[in-house]
Coordinates of N, CA, C and O in Angstrom, one line a residue:
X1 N 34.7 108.4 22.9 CA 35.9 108.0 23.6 C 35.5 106.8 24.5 O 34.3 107.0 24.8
X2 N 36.0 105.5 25.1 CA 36.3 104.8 25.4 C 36.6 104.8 26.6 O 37.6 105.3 27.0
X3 N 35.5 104.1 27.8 CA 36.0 104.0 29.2 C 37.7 103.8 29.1 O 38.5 104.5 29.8
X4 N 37.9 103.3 28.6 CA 39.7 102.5 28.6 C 40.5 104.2 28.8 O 41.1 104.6 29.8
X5 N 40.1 104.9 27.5 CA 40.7 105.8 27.3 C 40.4 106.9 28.3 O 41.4 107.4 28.8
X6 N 39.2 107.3 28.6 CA 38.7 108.4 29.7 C 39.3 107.7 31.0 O 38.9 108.6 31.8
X7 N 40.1 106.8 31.9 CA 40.6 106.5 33.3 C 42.5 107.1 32.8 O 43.4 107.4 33.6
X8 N 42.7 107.2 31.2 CA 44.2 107.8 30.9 C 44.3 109.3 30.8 O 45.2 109.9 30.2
X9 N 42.7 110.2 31.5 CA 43.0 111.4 31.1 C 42.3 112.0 32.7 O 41.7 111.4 33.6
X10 N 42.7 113.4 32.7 CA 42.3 114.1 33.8 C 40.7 114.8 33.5 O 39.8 115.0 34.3
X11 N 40.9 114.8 32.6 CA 39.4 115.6 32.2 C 38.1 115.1 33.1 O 38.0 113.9 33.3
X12 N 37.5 115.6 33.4 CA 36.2 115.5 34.1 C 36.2 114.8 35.6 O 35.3 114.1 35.9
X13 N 37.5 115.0 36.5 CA 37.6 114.6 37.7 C 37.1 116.1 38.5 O 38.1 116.5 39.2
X14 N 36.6 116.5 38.5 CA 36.1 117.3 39.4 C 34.6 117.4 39.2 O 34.0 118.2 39.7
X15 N 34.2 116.6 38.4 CA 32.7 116.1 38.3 C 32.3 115.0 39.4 O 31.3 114.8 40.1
X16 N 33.6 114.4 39.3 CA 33.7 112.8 40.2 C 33.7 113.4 41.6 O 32.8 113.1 42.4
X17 N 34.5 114.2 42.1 CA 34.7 114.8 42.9 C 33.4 115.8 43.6 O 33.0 115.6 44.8
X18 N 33.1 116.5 43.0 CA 31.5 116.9 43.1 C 30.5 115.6 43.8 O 29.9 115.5 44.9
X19 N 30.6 115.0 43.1 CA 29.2 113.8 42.9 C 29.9 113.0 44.5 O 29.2 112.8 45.5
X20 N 30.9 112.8 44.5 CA 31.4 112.0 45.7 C 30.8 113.1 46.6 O 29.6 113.1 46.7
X21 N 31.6 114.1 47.2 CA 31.4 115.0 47.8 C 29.7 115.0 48.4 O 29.6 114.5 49.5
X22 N 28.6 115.5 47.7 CA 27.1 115.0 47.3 C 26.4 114.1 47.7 O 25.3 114.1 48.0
X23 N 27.4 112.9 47.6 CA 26.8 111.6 47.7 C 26.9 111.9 49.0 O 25.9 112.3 49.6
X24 N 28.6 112.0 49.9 CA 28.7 111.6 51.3 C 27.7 112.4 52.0 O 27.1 111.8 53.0
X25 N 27.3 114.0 51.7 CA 25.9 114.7 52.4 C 25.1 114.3 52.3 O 24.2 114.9 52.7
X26 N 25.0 113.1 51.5 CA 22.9 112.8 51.4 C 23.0 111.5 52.7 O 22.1 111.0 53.3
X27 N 24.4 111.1 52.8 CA 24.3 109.7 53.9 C 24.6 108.8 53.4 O 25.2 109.1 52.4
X28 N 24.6 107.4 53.6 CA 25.0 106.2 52.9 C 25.3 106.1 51.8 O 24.2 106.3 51.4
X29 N 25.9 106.0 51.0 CA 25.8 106.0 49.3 C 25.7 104.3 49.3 O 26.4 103.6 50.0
X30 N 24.7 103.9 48.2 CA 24.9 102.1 47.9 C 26.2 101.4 47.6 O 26.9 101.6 46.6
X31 N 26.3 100.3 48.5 CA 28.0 99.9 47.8 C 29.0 100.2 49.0 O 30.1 99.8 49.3
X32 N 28.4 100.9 49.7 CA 29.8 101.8 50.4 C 29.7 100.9 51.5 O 28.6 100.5 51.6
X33 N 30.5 100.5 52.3 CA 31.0 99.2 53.4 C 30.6 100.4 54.5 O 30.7 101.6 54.4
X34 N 29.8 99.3 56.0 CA 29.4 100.2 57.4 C 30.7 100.5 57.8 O 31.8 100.0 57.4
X35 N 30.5 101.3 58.7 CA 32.1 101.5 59.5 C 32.3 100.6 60.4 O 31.4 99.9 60.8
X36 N 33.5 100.3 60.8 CA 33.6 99.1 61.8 C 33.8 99.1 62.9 O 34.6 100.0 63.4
X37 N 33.4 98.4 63.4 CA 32.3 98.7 65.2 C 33.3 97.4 66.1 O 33.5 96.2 65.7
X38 N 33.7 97.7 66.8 CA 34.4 96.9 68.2 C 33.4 96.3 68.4 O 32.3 96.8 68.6
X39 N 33.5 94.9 68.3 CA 32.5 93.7 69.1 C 33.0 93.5 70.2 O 34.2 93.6 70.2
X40 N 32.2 93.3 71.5 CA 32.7 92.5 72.1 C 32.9 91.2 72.5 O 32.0 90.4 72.4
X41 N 34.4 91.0 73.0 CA 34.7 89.3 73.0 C 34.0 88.8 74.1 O 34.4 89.4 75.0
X42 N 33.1 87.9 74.4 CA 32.5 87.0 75.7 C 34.1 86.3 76.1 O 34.8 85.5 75.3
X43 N 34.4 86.7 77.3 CA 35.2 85.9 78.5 C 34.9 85.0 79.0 O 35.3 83.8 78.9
X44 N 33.6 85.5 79.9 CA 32.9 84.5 80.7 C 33.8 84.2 82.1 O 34.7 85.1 82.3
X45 N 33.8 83.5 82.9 CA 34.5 83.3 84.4 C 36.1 82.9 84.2 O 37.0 83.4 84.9
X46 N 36.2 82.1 83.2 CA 37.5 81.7 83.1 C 38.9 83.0 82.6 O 40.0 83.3 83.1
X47 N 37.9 83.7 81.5 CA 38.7 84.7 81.2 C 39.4 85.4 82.3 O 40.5 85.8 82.3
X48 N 38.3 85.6 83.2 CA 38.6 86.8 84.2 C 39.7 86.1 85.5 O 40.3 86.5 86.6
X49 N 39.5 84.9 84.8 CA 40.1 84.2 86.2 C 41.8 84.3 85.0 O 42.9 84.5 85.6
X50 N 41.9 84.2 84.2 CA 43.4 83.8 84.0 C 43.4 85.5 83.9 O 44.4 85.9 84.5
X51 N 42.8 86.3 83.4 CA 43.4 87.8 83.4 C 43.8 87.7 85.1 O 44.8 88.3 85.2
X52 N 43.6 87.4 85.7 CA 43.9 88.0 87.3 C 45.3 86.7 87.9 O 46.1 87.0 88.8
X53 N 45.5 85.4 87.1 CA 46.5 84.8 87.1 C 47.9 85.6 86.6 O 49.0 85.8 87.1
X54 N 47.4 86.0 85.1 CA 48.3 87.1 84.6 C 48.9 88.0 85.2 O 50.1 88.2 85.1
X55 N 47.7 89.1 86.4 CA 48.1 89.8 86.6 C 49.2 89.4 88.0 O 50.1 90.1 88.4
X56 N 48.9 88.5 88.5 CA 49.4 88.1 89.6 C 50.9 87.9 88.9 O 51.8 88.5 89.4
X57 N 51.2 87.2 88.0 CA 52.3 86.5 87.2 C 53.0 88.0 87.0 O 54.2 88.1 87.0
X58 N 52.2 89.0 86.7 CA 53.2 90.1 86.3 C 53.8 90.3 87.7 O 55.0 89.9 87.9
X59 N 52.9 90.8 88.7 CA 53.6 91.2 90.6 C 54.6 90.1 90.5 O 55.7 90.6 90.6
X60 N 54.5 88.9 90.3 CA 55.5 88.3 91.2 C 56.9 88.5 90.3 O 57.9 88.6 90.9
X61 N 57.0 88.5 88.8 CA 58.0 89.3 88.2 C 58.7 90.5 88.5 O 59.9 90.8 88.3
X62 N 57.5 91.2 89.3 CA 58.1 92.7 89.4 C 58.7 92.8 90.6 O 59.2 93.9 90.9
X63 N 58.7 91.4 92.1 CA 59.3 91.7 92.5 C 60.5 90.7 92.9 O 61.3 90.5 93.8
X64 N 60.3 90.1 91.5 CA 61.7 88.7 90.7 C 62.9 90.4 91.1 O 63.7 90.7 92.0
X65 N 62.3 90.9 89.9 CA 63.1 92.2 89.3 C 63.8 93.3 91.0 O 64.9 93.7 91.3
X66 N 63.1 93.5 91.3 CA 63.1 94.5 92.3 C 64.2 94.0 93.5 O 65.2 94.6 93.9
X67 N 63.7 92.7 93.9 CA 64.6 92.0 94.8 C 66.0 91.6 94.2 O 67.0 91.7 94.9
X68 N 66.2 91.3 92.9 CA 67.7 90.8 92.8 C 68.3 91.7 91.7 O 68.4 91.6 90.5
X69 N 68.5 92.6 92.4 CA 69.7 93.2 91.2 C 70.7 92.8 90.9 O 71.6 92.5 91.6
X70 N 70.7 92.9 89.9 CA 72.2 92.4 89.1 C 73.1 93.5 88.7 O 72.6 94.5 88.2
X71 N 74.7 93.4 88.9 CA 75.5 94.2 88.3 C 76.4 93.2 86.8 O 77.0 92.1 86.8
X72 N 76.0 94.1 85.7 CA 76.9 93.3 84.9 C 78.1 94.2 84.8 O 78.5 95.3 85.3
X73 N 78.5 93.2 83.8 CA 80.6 94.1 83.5 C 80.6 95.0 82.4 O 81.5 95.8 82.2
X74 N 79.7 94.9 81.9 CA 79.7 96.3 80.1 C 77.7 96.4 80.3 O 76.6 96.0 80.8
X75 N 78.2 97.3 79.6 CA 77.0 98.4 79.3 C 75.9 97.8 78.6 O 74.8 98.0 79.0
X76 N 76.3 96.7 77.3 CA 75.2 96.1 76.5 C 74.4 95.0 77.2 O 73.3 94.5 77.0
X77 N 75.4 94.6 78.2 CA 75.3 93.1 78.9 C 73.8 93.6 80.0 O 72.8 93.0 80.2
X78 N 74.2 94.8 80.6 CA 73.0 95.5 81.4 C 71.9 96.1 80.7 O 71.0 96.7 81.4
X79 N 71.9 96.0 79.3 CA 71.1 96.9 78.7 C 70.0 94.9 78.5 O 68.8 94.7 78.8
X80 N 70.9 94.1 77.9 CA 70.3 93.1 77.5 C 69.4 92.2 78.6 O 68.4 91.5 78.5
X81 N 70.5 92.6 80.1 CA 69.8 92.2 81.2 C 68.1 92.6 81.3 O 67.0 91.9 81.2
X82 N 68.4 94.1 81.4 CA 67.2 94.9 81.7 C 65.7 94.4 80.3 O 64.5 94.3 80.4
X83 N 66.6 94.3 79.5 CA 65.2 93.8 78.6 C 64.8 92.8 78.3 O 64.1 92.8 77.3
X84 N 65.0 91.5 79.1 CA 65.2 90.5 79.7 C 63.9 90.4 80.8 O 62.9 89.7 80.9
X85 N 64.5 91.4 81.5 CA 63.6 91.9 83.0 C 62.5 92.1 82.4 O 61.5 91.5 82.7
X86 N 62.4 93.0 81.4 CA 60.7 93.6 80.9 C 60.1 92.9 80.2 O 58.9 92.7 80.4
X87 N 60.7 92.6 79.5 CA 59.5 91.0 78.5 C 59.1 90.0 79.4 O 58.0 89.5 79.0
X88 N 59.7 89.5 80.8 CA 59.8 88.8 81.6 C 58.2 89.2 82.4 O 57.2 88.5 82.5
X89 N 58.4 91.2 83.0 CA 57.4 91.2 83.5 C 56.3 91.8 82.4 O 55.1 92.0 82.9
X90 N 56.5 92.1 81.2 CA 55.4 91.8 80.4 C 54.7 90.8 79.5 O 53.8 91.1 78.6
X91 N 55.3 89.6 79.7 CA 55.0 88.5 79.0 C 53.4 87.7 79.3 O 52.6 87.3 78.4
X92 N 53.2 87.7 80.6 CA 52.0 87.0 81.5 C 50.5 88.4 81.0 O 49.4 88.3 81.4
X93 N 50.7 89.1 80.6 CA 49.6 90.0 80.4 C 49.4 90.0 78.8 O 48.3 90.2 78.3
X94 N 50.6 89.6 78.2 CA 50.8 90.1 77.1 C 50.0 88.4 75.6 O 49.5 88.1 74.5
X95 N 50.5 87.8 77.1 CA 50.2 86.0 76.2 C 48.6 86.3 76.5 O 47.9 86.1 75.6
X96 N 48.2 86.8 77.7 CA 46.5 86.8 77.7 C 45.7 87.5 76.9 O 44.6 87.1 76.4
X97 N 46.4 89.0 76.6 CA 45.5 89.4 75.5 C 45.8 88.8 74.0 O 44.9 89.0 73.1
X98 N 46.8 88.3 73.8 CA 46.9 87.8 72.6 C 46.0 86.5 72.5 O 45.5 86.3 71.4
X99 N 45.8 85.6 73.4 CA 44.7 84.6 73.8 C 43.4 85.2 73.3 O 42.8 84.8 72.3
X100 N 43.1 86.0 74.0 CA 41.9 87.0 73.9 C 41.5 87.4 72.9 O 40.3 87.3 72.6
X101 N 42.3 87.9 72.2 CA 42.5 88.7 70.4 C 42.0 87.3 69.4 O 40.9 87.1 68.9
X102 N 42.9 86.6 69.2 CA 43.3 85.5 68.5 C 42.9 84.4 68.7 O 43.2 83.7 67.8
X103 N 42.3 83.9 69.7 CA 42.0 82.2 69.9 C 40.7 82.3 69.9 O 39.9 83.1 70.3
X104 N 40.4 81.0 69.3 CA 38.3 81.2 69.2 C 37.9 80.6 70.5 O 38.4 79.5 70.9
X105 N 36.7 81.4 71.5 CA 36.1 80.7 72.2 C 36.3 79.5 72.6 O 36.5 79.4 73.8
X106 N 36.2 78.7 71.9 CA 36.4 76.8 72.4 C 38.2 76.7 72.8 O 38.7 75.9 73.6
X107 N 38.7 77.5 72.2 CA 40.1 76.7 72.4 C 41.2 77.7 73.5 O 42.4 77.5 73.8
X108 N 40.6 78.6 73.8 CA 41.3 80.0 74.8 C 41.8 79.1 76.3 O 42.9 79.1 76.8
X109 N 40.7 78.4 76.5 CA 41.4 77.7 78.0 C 43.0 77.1 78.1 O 43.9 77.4 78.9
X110 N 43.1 76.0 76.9 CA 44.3 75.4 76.8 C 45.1 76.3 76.7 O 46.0 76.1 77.6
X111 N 45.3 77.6 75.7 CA 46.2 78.6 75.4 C 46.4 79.4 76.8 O 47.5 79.7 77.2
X112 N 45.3 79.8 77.5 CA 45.4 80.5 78.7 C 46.4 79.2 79.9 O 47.5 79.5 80.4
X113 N 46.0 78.3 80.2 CA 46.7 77.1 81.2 C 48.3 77.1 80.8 O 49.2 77.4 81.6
X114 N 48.4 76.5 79.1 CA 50.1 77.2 78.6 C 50.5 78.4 79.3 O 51.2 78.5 80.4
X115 N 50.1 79.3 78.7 CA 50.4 80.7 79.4 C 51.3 80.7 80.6 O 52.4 81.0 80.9
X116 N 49.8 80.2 81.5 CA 50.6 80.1 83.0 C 51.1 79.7 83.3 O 51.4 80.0 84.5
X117 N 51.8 78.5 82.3 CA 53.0 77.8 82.8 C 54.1 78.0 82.2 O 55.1 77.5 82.4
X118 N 53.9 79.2 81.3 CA 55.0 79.2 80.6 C 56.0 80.7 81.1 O 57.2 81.1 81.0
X119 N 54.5 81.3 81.5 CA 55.2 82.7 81.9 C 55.3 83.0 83.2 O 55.7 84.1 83.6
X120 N 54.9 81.8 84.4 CA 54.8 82.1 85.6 C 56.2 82.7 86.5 O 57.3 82.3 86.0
X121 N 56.2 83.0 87.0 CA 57.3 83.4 87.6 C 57.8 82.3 88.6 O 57.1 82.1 89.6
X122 N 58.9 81.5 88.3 CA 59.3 80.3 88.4 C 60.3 80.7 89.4 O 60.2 80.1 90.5
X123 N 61.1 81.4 89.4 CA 62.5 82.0 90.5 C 61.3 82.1 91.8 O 61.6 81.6 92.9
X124 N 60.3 82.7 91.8 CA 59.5 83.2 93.3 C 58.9 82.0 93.2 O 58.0 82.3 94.0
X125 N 58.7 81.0 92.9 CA 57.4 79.9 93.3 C 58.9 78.9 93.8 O 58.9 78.6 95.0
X126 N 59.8 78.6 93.2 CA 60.6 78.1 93.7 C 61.3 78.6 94.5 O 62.1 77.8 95.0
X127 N 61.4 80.1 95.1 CA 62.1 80.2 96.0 C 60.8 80.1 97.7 O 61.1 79.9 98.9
X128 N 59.5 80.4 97.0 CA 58.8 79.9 98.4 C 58.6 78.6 99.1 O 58.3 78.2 100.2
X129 N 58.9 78.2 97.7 CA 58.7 76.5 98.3 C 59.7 75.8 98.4 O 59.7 74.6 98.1
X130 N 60.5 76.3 98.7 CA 62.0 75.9 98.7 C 62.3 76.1 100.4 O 63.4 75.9 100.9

């Protein structure tokens, strides 16, 4: 019989099954991929300096949010408000780890500086210096 033919039949899968089984108790089997291990990402000064810009950017959202409540006139209009509010104060934490995840070494600063301008909390910086 014919490899081709023996993968169209059931017959002798609990040999396969054995032998796998066998293999995984003896430890490594050859061929078989390591498990995958969390590297860690190097930050370095800058990282730690925009994670704490971030975090500052989330506070001053939360008390964008806290200080001005809004009443809307229907139900969806306050639902859309409110999630509005939350991407707002999770945006500034959320652009950093995605920086962190995704941007190589060399190029994180530019994406982190965007960030801060894109997600800063603009209603409190203009209302202080106003």
């Amino acid at each position: 019989m014919s490899r081709d033919d023996d993968a169209l039949r059931w017959d002798g899968d609990e040999d396969l099954d054995l032998e796998s089984s066998a293999a995984s108790d003896d430890g490594a089997r050859p061929g078989a991929s390591a498990p995958l291990v969390h590297e860690a990402r190097p930050r370095g000064p800058l990282g730690w300096i925009a994670l704490a810009l971030a975090l500052a950017a989330t506070a001053g959202w939360i008390v964008i949010v806290v200080a001005n409540p809004v009443q809307q006139p229907s139900l969806l209009g306050l639902v859309m408000y409110q999630l509005g509010e939350l991407l707002a104060v999770i945006a500034p934490l959320l652009w950093w780890w995605c920086v962190d995840r995704l941007a190589p070494l060399a190029r994180r600063a530019p994406w982190w500086i965007a960030g801060l301008a894109v997600t800063a909390p603009w209603p409190l910086v203009a209302g202080v210096l106003a």
